[in-house]
Amino acid sequence: MKVHMQILIALGLGIKRNWHIFFGIIAGIIVGIYLHSHANIVISNILTFVGQVFIRLIQMVVIPLVVSAIIIGITSIGDNKQLGKFGTKMVLYYGIITTIAVIIGGVLALIIKPGLGAAHYITEHTAVSVQAAVATAMEQQQGNVLNLFLGFIPNNPLHSFAAGDMVPIIVFVLIFAIALAKVGDVNRPIVSFFESVFAATMKITDWIMFFAAPGVFALTASAVSSFGIDIFMSISKYLGVLLVGFAIQMFVVYPLFLRFFSKVSAAMLFSAIAEAMMVAFGTASSSATLPLTIACCEKRGISHRISSFVLPLGATLNFDGTALLQTVAVIFLAQAYGIVLNPFLLIQIGLLAIIASSTCAGIPGAGLITIALILNGMGLSPEQLVAGFAFLFTIERITDMFRTLLNVTSDAVVTAAIADNENEINYDLLNNPAAYEEIA
Ligand code: ASP
């Protein structure tokens, strides 16, 4: 079966498995349209409440999940030399793939300008105050870009945890995890503790997902009721930019990356991980898909040594699909609010998208939440941009499914490239059409 057919099947199965969430979206659109013409303040308040409960529940598990996943991933590598060797190559490859995603998203958003259609929904007063906040932040930062990076090093990690500052948290956890990996067996109690934390937070995530359908319903209904159906006309350009960007990354960048850095054939790799791709699309969670991604890669000849190290860290730190979306979303917001996008600001958005995406957790919705980090860097907070965010939320779930598909695929692409470089691929298995048929 051809790769594009498998991707189409992934779409069908994903929708079938998550029919209740799709039902939530459709019902949300219908109820939202009704409420747009028959305003009811009580129902609107209830919908806002339910949507907020869903968002807060997801936010609640992000820190314990990310912290425990990084600690487990890094301490599971084994000896110190391996950590340095694979670690450097992994960061380089993941960095390259995410940087390309950000550039593709940025260029497409600047050419197609998806945010202009949304501008007339933003009141002039809000736009002016948002523009002023960005101008002030830029003035301060242009004087001292280094301060931005200084802020990434936490002088009090507990304070960063309490404030939910993701970048300093990750910096601290990475250093802590590498130290734990270096101290040997004495790390067992702490590692076991974080294994329990990880298992429990994954369980909580499962429970939160029961709430996904009403949560998405409420968010969609609130958004549609405040804007009406014509929101989809304004948002269609945004969705179009994203889909084109995702397709370029999937069908052009990944195959070229594999050709440049390895002997792996993209079609064979895509066929090997087709099942994981389908589950990624259906669940919109890289973490939930991880066991299957590892199983698919190992079944088709990528060694356990490489896949058990590179894939978990990828599922924790590599979110190129998310980075592409975040870049497009922030440029969309900037265009909608009339913020002037000078080269300094664009470079800052790009760099922050790389960092924000890698601080994201592999759970549904996390990518749109970590956008706050990019906005912080621009001197803004999501609350100031509520009207703009409401647009993005209307199609959040569908974009999440696509970006997670990319996140998981790129984890496998980088893993395959490293396995090739280290002579850790059994090509007889990878290129074996019989094994291919089994998965397809
Ligand atoms: N859902 C994505 C993932 O699990 C993360 C995101 O929200 O962008 O990979």
Short mmCIF file of C-alpha atoms and ligand atoms in Angstrom, two decimals:
data_model
loop_
_atom_site.label_atom_id
_atom_site.label_comp_id
_atom_site.label_asym_id
_atom_site.label_seq_id
_atom_site.Cartn_x
_atom_site.Cartn_y
_atom_site.Cartn_z
CA MET A 1 0.00 0.00 0.00
CA LYS A 2 1.31 3.45 -0.93
CA VAL A 3 2.46 5.88 1.78
CA HIS A 4 -0.21 8.45 0.90
CA MET A 5 -2.87 5.72 1.16
CA GLN A 6 -1.60 4.81 4.62
CA ILE A 7 -1.84 8.44 5.65
CA LEU A 8 -5.41 8.56 4.36
CA ILE A 9 -6.20 5.41 6.32
CA ALA A 10 -4.64 7.05 9.37
CA LEU A 11 -7.05 9.94 8.93
CA GLY A 12 -10.07 7.65 8.69
CA LEU A 13 -9.12 5.51 11.65
CA GLY A 14 -8.16 8.47 13.76
CA ILE A 15 -11.55 10.05 13.21
CA LYS A 16 -13.30 6.75 13.85
CA ARG A 17 -11.43 6.17 17.12
CA ASN A 18 -12.05 9.71 18.28
CA TRP A 19 -15.59 10.03 16.99
CA HIS A 20 -16.80 11.47 20.31
CA ILE A 21 -14.35 14.37 20.04
CA PHE A 22 -15.41 15.05 16.46
CA PHE A 23 -19.00 14.87 17.68
CA GLY A 24 -18.04 17.48 20.31
CA ILE A 25 -16.67 19.80 17.62
CA ILE A 26 -19.70 19.46 15.34
CA ALA A 27 -22.15 19.86 18.25
CA GLY A 28 -20.09 22.85 19.46
CA ILE A 29 -20.36 24.52 16.04
CA ILE A 30 -24.14 23.95 15.90
CA VAL A 31 -24.78 25.15 19.47
CA GLY A 32 -22.39 28.08 18.91
CA ILE A 33 -24.26 29.20 15.77
CA TYR A 34 -27.56 29.00 17.66
CA LEU A 35 -26.19 30.98 20.62
CA HIS A 36 -24.74 33.60 18.26
CA SER A 37 -28.28 34.62 17.25
CA HIS A 38 -30.01 33.71 20.57
CA ALA A 39 -27.60 35.03 23.20
CA ASN A 40 -27.96 33.36 26.61
CA ILE A 41 -25.59 34.61 29.27
CA VAL A 42 -26.11 31.65 31.63
CA ILE A 43 -25.32 29.04 28.97
CA SER A 44 -22.35 31.12 27.77
CA ASN A 45 -20.95 31.25 31.29
CA ILE A 46 -21.37 27.49 31.72
CA LEU A 47 -19.61 26.85 28.39
CA THR A 48 -16.71 29.14 29.33
CA PHE A 49 -16.46 27.35 32.68
CA VAL A 50 -16.41 23.85 31.15
CA GLY A 51 -13.80 24.89 28.54
CA GLN A 52 -11.59 26.45 31.21
CA VAL A 53 -11.85 23.32 33.39
CA PHE A 54 -10.55 21.25 30.47
CA ILE A 55 -7.64 23.61 29.76
CA ARG A 56 -6.68 23.82 33.43
CA LEU A 57 -6.76 20.04 33.83
CA ILE A 58 -4.30 19.63 30.94
CA GLN A 59 -2.07 22.37 32.34
CA MET A 60 -2.14 20.66 35.73
CA VAL A 61 -0.24 17.58 34.53
CA VAL A 62 2.28 19.28 32.25
CA ILE A 63 5.05 19.95 34.81
CA PRO A 64 5.11 16.52 36.54
CA LEU A 65 4.87 14.77 33.17
CA VAL A 66 7.72 16.67 31.53
CA VAL A 67 9.99 16.50 34.58
CA SER A 68 9.53 12.76 35.08
CA ALA A 69 9.85 11.94 31.35
CA ILE A 70 13.16 13.82 31.01
CA ILE A 71 14.62 12.24 34.13
CA ILE A 72 13.59 8.74 33.05
CA GLY A 73 14.81 9.31 29.46
CA ILE A 74 18.24 10.64 30.35
CA THR A 75 18.97 8.22 33.20
CA SER A 76 17.97 5.24 31.03
CA ILE A 77 20.78 5.85 28.53
CA GLY A 78 23.38 3.94 30.49
CA ASP A 79 27.03 4.85 30.46
CA ASN A 80 28.42 8.36 30.26
CA LYS A 81 30.21 8.15 26.92
CA GLN A 82 27.03 7.07 25.18
CA LEU A 83 25.19 9.99 26.73
CA GLY A 84 27.64 12.49 25.22
CA LYS A 85 27.90 10.84 21.81
CA PHE A 86 24.25 10.16 21.08
CA GLY A 87 23.11 13.19 23.03
CA THR A 88 25.04 15.66 20.88
CA LYS A 89 23.95 14.09 17.59
CA MET A 90 20.35 13.83 18.78
CA VAL A 91 20.17 17.48 19.81
CA LEU A 92 21.73 18.49 16.47
CA TYR A 93 19.31 16.43 14.35
CA TYR A 94 16.24 17.39 16.34
CA GLY A 95 17.41 21.01 16.23
CA ILE A 96 17.82 20.97 12.44
CA ILE A 97 14.40 19.44 11.81
CA THR A 98 12.65 21.89 14.16
CA THR A 99 14.48 24.92 12.74
CA ILE A 100 13.38 23.96 9.21
CA ALA A 101 9.77 23.61 10.44
CA VAL A 102 9.89 27.09 11.98
CA ILE A 103 11.31 28.62 8.78
CA ILE A 104 8.63 26.93 6.64
CA GLY A 105 5.85 28.13 8.98
CA GLY A 106 7.27 31.65 9.15
CA VAL A 107 7.74 32.07 5.39
CA LEU A 108 4.26 30.71 4.56
CA ALA A 109 2.57 32.89 7.21
CA LEU A 110 4.40 36.01 6.00
CA ILE A 111 3.47 35.36 2.37
CA ILE A 112 -0.16 34.28 2.84
CA LYS A 113 -0.90 36.60 5.82
CA PRO A 114 -3.62 34.48 7.48
CA GLY A 115 -4.13 36.98 10.35
CA LEU A 116 -5.34 39.90 8.26
CA GLY A 117 -8.84 38.40 7.91
CA ALA A 118 -9.17 38.31 11.69
CA ALA A 119 -8.12 41.95 12.20
CA HIS A 120 -11.63 43.41 11.98
CA TYR A 121 -12.78 41.26 14.92
CA ILE A 122 -10.24 42.95 17.21
CA THR A 123 -11.28 46.26 18.77
CA GLU A 124 -9.00 49.18 17.99
CA HIS A 125 -8.46 49.87 21.67
CA THR A 126 -7.18 46.29 22.32
CA ALA A 127 -4.96 46.35 19.24
CA VAL A 128 -3.36 49.65 20.28
CA SER A 129 -2.61 48.44 23.82
CA VAL A 130 -1.15 45.15 22.50
CA GLN A 131 1.06 47.02 20.00
CA ALA A 132 2.30 49.32 22.79
CA ALA A 133 3.16 46.35 25.05
CA VAL A 134 5.19 44.70 22.29
CA ALA A 135 6.98 47.95 21.45
CA THR A 136 8.02 48.44 25.09
CA ALA A 137 9.24 44.84 25.43
CA MET A 138 11.21 45.09 22.18
CA GLU A 139 12.85 48.33 23.26
CA GLN A 140 14.01 46.74 26.50
CA GLN A 141 15.17 43.52 24.84
CA GLN A 142 16.88 45.02 21.81
CA GLY A 143 19.22 46.75 24.25
CA ASN A 144 20.13 43.47 25.86
CA VAL A 145 19.20 40.23 24.08
CA LEU A 146 21.47 38.38 26.50
CA ASN A 147 19.01 39.10 29.33
CA LEU A 148 16.49 36.91 27.56
CA PHE A 149 18.89 33.96 27.80
CA LEU A 150 19.92 34.85 31.34
CA GLY A 151 16.29 34.41 32.34
CA PHE A 152 16.46 30.78 31.15
CA ILE A 153 18.85 29.89 34.00
CA PRO A 154 16.83 29.55 37.19
CA ASN A 155 18.49 31.06 40.29
CA ASN A 156 15.76 29.40 42.34
CA PRO A 157 14.30 26.27 40.68
CA LEU A 158 11.50 26.01 43.25
CA HIS A 159 10.41 29.50 42.33
CA SER A 160 10.36 28.49 38.62
CA PHE A 161 8.26 25.43 39.46
CA ALA A 162 5.82 27.51 41.49
CA ALA A 163 5.55 30.12 38.74
CA GLY A 164 5.28 27.45 35.99
CA ASP A 165 8.21 28.96 34.02
CA MET A 166 8.85 26.08 31.64
CA VAL A 167 12.24 27.01 30.16
CA PRO A 168 14.09 27.47 33.48
CA ILE A 169 12.36 24.31 34.73
CA ILE A 170 13.65 22.30 31.74
CA VAL A 171 17.16 23.74 32.08
CA PHE A 172 17.25 22.69 35.73
CA VAL A 173 15.75 19.25 35.09
CA LEU A 174 18.18 18.53 32.24
CA ILE A 175 21.19 19.37 34.41
CA PHE A 176 19.73 17.40 37.31
CA ALA A 177 18.96 14.36 35.11
CA ILE A 178 22.46 14.34 33.57
CA ALA A 179 23.95 14.50 37.08
CA LEU A 180 21.71 11.61 38.15
CA ALA A 181 22.82 9.59 35.11
CA LYS A 182 26.46 10.18 36.06
CA VAL A 183 26.21 9.14 39.72
CA GLY A 184 25.38 5.51 38.88
CA ASP A 185 23.25 3.10 40.88
CA VAL A 186 22.85 5.43 43.79
CA ASN A 187 20.23 7.24 41.64
CA ARG A 188 17.78 4.29 41.81
CA PRO A 189 15.43 5.66 44.55
CA ILE A 190 14.98 8.97 42.72
CA VAL A 191 14.59 7.36 39.31
CA SER A 192 12.01 4.89 40.69
CA PHE A 193 10.20 7.80 42.27
CA PHE A 194 9.99 9.60 38.91
CA GLU A 195 8.94 6.40 37.15
CA SER A 196 5.97 6.32 39.53
CA VAL A 197 5.29 10.03 38.94
CA PHE A 198 5.36 9.46 35.17
CA ALA A 199 3.00 6.46 35.35
CA ALA A 200 0.57 8.33 37.59
CA THR A 201 0.54 11.49 35.46
CA MET A 202 -0.02 9.42 32.32
CA LYS A 203 -2.99 7.83 34.10
CA ILE A 204 -4.35 11.27 35.03
CA THR A 205 -3.92 12.30 31.38
CA ASP A 206 -6.05 9.30 30.37
CA TRP A 207 -8.74 10.44 32.75
CA ILE A 208 -8.58 14.02 31.48
CA MET A 209 -9.11 12.68 27.97
CA PHE A 210 -12.55 11.41 29.03
CA PHE A 211 -13.31 15.07 29.39
CA ALA A 212 -11.98 15.94 25.93
CA ALA A 213 -15.34 15.75 24.12
CA PRO A 214 -17.27 18.09 26.49
CA GLY A 215 -14.16 20.29 26.79
CA VAL A 216 -13.78 20.67 23.04
CA PHE A 217 -17.54 21.06 22.65
CA ALA A 218 -17.57 23.93 25.17
CA LEU A 219 -14.52 25.66 23.68
CA THR A 220 -15.88 25.41 20.14
CA ALA A 221 -19.38 26.51 21.14
CA SER A 222 -18.05 29.55 23.08
CA ALA A 223 -15.84 30.59 20.17
CA VAL A 224 -18.49 30.15 17.50
CA SER A 225 -21.16 31.89 19.62
CA SER A 226 -19.01 34.98 20.00
CA PHE A 227 -18.04 35.21 16.33
CA GLY A 228 -20.66 33.31 14.36
CA ILE A 229 -20.04 30.91 11.50
CA ASP A 230 -18.05 33.41 9.44
CA ILE A 231 -15.13 32.68 11.77
CA PHE A 232 -14.42 29.65 9.61
CA MET A 233 -14.03 31.88 6.59
CA SER A 234 -11.48 33.96 8.49
CA ILE A 235 -9.74 30.92 9.89
CA SER A 236 -9.62 28.94 6.63
CA LYS A 237 -6.47 30.77 5.50
CA TYR A 238 -4.78 29.92 8.80
CA LEU A 239 -5.74 26.26 8.46
CA GLY A 240 -4.58 26.28 4.83
CA VAL A 241 -1.15 27.71 5.77
CA LEU A 242 -0.76 25.01 8.42
CA LEU A 243 -1.76 22.13 6.18
CA VAL A 244 0.58 23.24 3.39
CA GLY A 245 3.41 23.67 5.92
CA PHE A 246 2.77 20.24 7.47
CA ALA A 247 2.69 18.60 4.03
CA ILE A 248 6.02 20.21 2.99
CA GLN A 249 7.64 19.03 6.22
CA MET A 250 6.27 15.49 5.90
CA PHE A 251 6.75 14.85 2.18
CA VAL A 252 9.76 17.03 1.33
CA VAL A 253 11.81 17.76 4.45
CA TYR A 254 11.77 14.29 6.09
CA PRO A 255 12.70 12.39 2.90
CA LEU A 256 15.47 14.93 2.13
CA PHE A 257 16.72 14.78 5.72
CA LEU A 258 16.92 10.98 5.56
CA ARG A 259 18.67 11.08 2.20
CA PHE A 260 21.18 13.66 3.43
CA PHE A 261 22.03 12.09 6.79
CA SER A 262 21.44 8.37 6.20
CA LYS A 263 20.67 5.55 3.76
CA VAL A 264 17.14 5.09 5.10
CA SER A 265 14.29 5.27 2.57
CA ALA A 266 11.48 7.55 3.75
CA ALA A 267 8.78 5.33 2.21
CA MET A 268 10.09 2.26 4.05
CA LEU A 269 10.34 4.15 7.33
CA PHE A 270 6.84 5.63 6.94
CA SER A 271 5.48 2.17 6.21
CA ALA A 272 7.28 0.81 9.28
CA ILE A 273 5.73 3.37 11.59
CA ALA A 274 2.32 3.65 9.87
CA GLU A 275 0.56 2.23 12.89
CA ALA A 276 2.23 4.70 15.25
CA MET A 277 1.34 7.52 12.83
CA MET A 278 -2.31 6.51 12.92
CA VAL A 279 -2.37 6.39 16.70
CA ALA A 280 -0.56 9.75 16.90
CA PHE A 281 -3.20 11.30 14.65
CA GLY A 282 -6.05 9.72 16.59
CA THR A 283 -4.84 10.48 20.12
CA ALA A 284 -3.05 13.79 19.43
CA SER A 285 -0.51 12.66 22.02
CA SER A 286 3.15 11.84 21.32
CA SER A 287 3.56 10.42 24.82
CA ALA A 288 0.61 8.08 24.45
CA THR A 289 1.98 6.92 21.08
CA LEU A 290 5.55 6.39 22.34
CA PRO A 291 5.29 2.67 23.22
CA LEU A 292 3.93 1.96 19.76
CA THR A 293 6.58 4.10 18.03
CA ILE A 294 9.30 2.12 19.82
CA ALA A 295 7.60 -1.18 18.93
CA CYS A 296 7.25 -0.23 15.23
CA CYS A 297 10.90 0.91 14.95
CA GLU A 298 12.29 -2.18 16.70
CA LYS A 299 10.09 -4.55 14.72
CA ARG A 300 11.57 -3.17 11.52
CA GLY A 301 15.22 -3.47 12.52
CA ILE A 302 16.18 -0.30 14.43
CA SER A 303 18.12 -1.45 17.50
CA HIS A 304 16.61 -1.27 20.97
CA ARG A 305 19.72 0.59 22.16
CA ILE A 306 19.00 3.52 19.84
CA SER A 307 15.21 3.53 19.80
CA SER A 308 14.82 3.25 23.59
CA PHE A 309 16.99 6.34 24.02
CA VAL A 310 16.26 8.61 21.05
CA LEU A 311 12.48 8.06 20.83
CA PRO A 312 11.59 8.84 24.47
CA LEU A 313 13.67 12.01 24.39
CA GLY A 314 12.09 12.91 21.06
CA ALA A 315 8.63 12.42 22.51
CA THR A 316 9.65 14.77 25.34
CA LEU A 317 11.73 17.39 23.54
CA ASN A 318 11.17 17.23 19.76
CA PHE A 319 7.97 18.87 18.55
CA ASP A 320 8.64 20.19 15.06
CA GLY A 321 4.97 20.07 14.04
CA THR A 322 4.15 22.08 17.14
CA ALA A 323 6.96 24.58 16.40
CA LEU A 324 5.56 25.10 12.89
CA LEU A 325 2.07 25.72 14.29
CA GLN A 326 3.35 28.05 17.02
CA THR A 327 5.25 30.17 14.50
CA VAL A 328 2.21 30.45 12.22
CA ALA A 329 -0.11 31.11 15.19
CA VAL A 330 2.03 33.91 16.65
CA ILE A 331 2.43 35.57 13.25
CA PHE A 332 -1.35 35.18 12.79
CA LEU A 333 -1.91 36.98 16.12
CA ALA A 334 0.63 39.68 15.26
CA GLN A 335 -1.11 40.32 11.92
CA ALA A 336 -4.56 40.34 13.54
CA TYR A 337 -3.44 42.88 16.17
CA GLY A 338 -1.46 45.01 13.75
CA ILE A 339 1.95 44.37 15.37
CA VAL A 340 4.82 45.32 13.05
CA LEU A 341 6.93 42.24 12.36
CA ASN A 342 10.49 43.58 12.01
CA PRO A 343 13.41 41.16 11.45
CA PHE A 344 14.45 41.30 15.12
CA LEU A 345 10.97 40.32 16.26
CA LEU A 346 10.75 37.54 13.63
CA ILE A 347 14.06 36.02 14.72
CA GLN A 348 12.92 36.19 18.32
CA ILE A 349 9.62 34.49 17.45
CA GLY A 350 11.54 31.74 15.60
CA LEU A 351 13.99 31.11 18.44
CA LEU A 352 11.26 31.15 21.05
CA ALA A 353 9.12 28.77 18.95
CA ILE A 354 12.01 26.28 18.95
CA ILE A 355 12.33 26.58 22.73
CA ALA A 356 8.57 26.73 23.43
CA SER A 357 7.88 23.66 21.31
CA SER A 358 10.56 21.68 23.08
CA THR A 359 9.15 22.62 26.48
CA CYS A 360 5.82 21.27 25.33
CA ALA A 361 4.50 17.97 26.68
CA GLY A 362 3.39 15.18 24.37
CA ILE A 363 -0.25 15.56 25.32
CA PRO A 364 -3.21 17.05 23.47
CA GLY A 365 -3.42 20.81 23.52
CA ALA A 366 -0.04 21.43 25.13
CA GLY A 367 1.33 23.21 22.06
CA LEU A 368 -1.24 25.96 22.07
CA ILE A 369 -0.65 26.51 25.78
CA THR A 370 3.16 26.80 25.57
CA ILE A 371 2.65 29.59 23.03
CA ALA A 372 2.42 31.72 26.17
CA LEU A 373 6.20 31.45 26.37
CA ILE A 374 6.67 33.09 22.95
CA LEU A 375 4.16 35.79 23.83
CA ASN A 376 5.94 36.42 27.15
CA GLY A 377 9.12 37.08 25.19
CA MET A 378 7.18 39.64 23.14
CA GLY A 379 5.94 41.38 26.30
CA LEU A 380 2.42 39.95 26.00
CA SER A 381 0.21 37.52 27.86
CA PRO A 382 -2.50 35.27 26.39
CA GLU A 383 -5.17 37.18 28.38
CA GLN A 384 -4.48 40.31 26.33
CA LEU A 385 -5.11 38.34 23.14
CA VAL A 386 -8.26 36.47 24.15
CA ALA A 387 -10.15 37.40 20.99
CA GLY A 388 -7.30 36.18 18.76
CA PHE A 389 -6.88 32.97 20.74
CA ALA A 390 -10.57 32.21 20.40
CA PHE A 391 -9.95 31.94 16.64
CA LEU A 392 -7.08 29.52 17.12
CA PHE A 393 -9.09 27.37 19.51
CA THR A 394 -11.87 26.76 17.01
CA ILE A 395 -9.65 24.44 15.00
CA GLU A 396 -7.23 23.52 17.77
CA ARG A 397 -8.08 19.83 17.86
CA ILE A 398 -7.72 19.22 14.15
CA THR A 399 -4.38 21.06 13.98
CA ASP A 400 -3.24 19.12 17.06
CA MET A 401 -3.87 15.80 15.29
CA PHE A 402 -1.76 16.89 12.32
CA ARG A 403 1.07 18.39 14.34
CA THR A 404 1.26 15.31 16.59
CA LEU A 405 1.48 13.14 13.46
CA LEU A 406 4.51 15.21 12.47
CA ASN A 407 6.02 15.20 15.96
CA VAL A 408 5.92 11.40 16.12
CA THR A 409 7.12 10.91 12.53
CA SER A 410 10.11 13.22 13.03
CA ASP A 411 11.08 11.34 16.21
CA ALA A 412 11.28 8.18 14.10
CA VAL A 413 13.10 9.99 11.26
CA VAL A 414 15.84 11.23 13.63
CA THR A 415 16.02 7.84 15.37
CA ALA A 416 16.43 6.06 12.03
CA ALA A 417 19.15 8.50 10.92
CA ILE A 418 21.12 8.03 14.16
CA ALA A 419 20.67 4.23 14.00
CA ASP A 420 21.99 4.29 10.41
CA ASN A 421 25.01 6.39 11.40
CA GLU A 422 25.77 4.01 14.27
CA ASN A 423 25.27 0.87 12.17
CA GLU A 424 22.35 -0.09 14.34
CA ILE A 425 19.78 -0.84 11.61
CA ASN A 426 19.00 -4.23 10.18
CA TYR A 427 18.26 -3.15 6.59
CA ASP A 428 16.93 -6.59 5.66
CA LEU A 429 14.10 -5.99 8.06
CA LEU A 430 13.58 -2.31 7.27
CA ASN A 431 13.36 -2.83 3.53
CA ASN A 432 11.46 -6.08 3.69
CA PRO A 433 8.12 -5.73 1.89
CA ALA A 434 6.70 -8.74 3.76
CA ALA A 435 7.19 -7.01 7.08
CA TYR A 436 5.80 -3.91 5.39
CA GLU A 437 2.57 -5.72 4.44
CA GLU A 438 2.21 -7.02 7.99
CA ILE A 439 2.05 -3.49 9.38
CA ALA A 440 0.12 -2.03 6.45
N1 ASP B 1 -0.31 17.14 21.05
C1 ASP B 1 1.07 17.36 20.69
C2 ASP B 1 1.87 16.09 20.91
O1 ASP B 1 1.50 15.28 21.72
C3 ASP B 1 1.69 18.47 21.43
C4 ASP B 1 0.98 19.76 21.07
O2 ASP B 1 -0.03 20.09 21.66
O3 ASP B 1 1.45 20.43 20.13
O4 ASP B 1 2.88 15.89 20.27
#
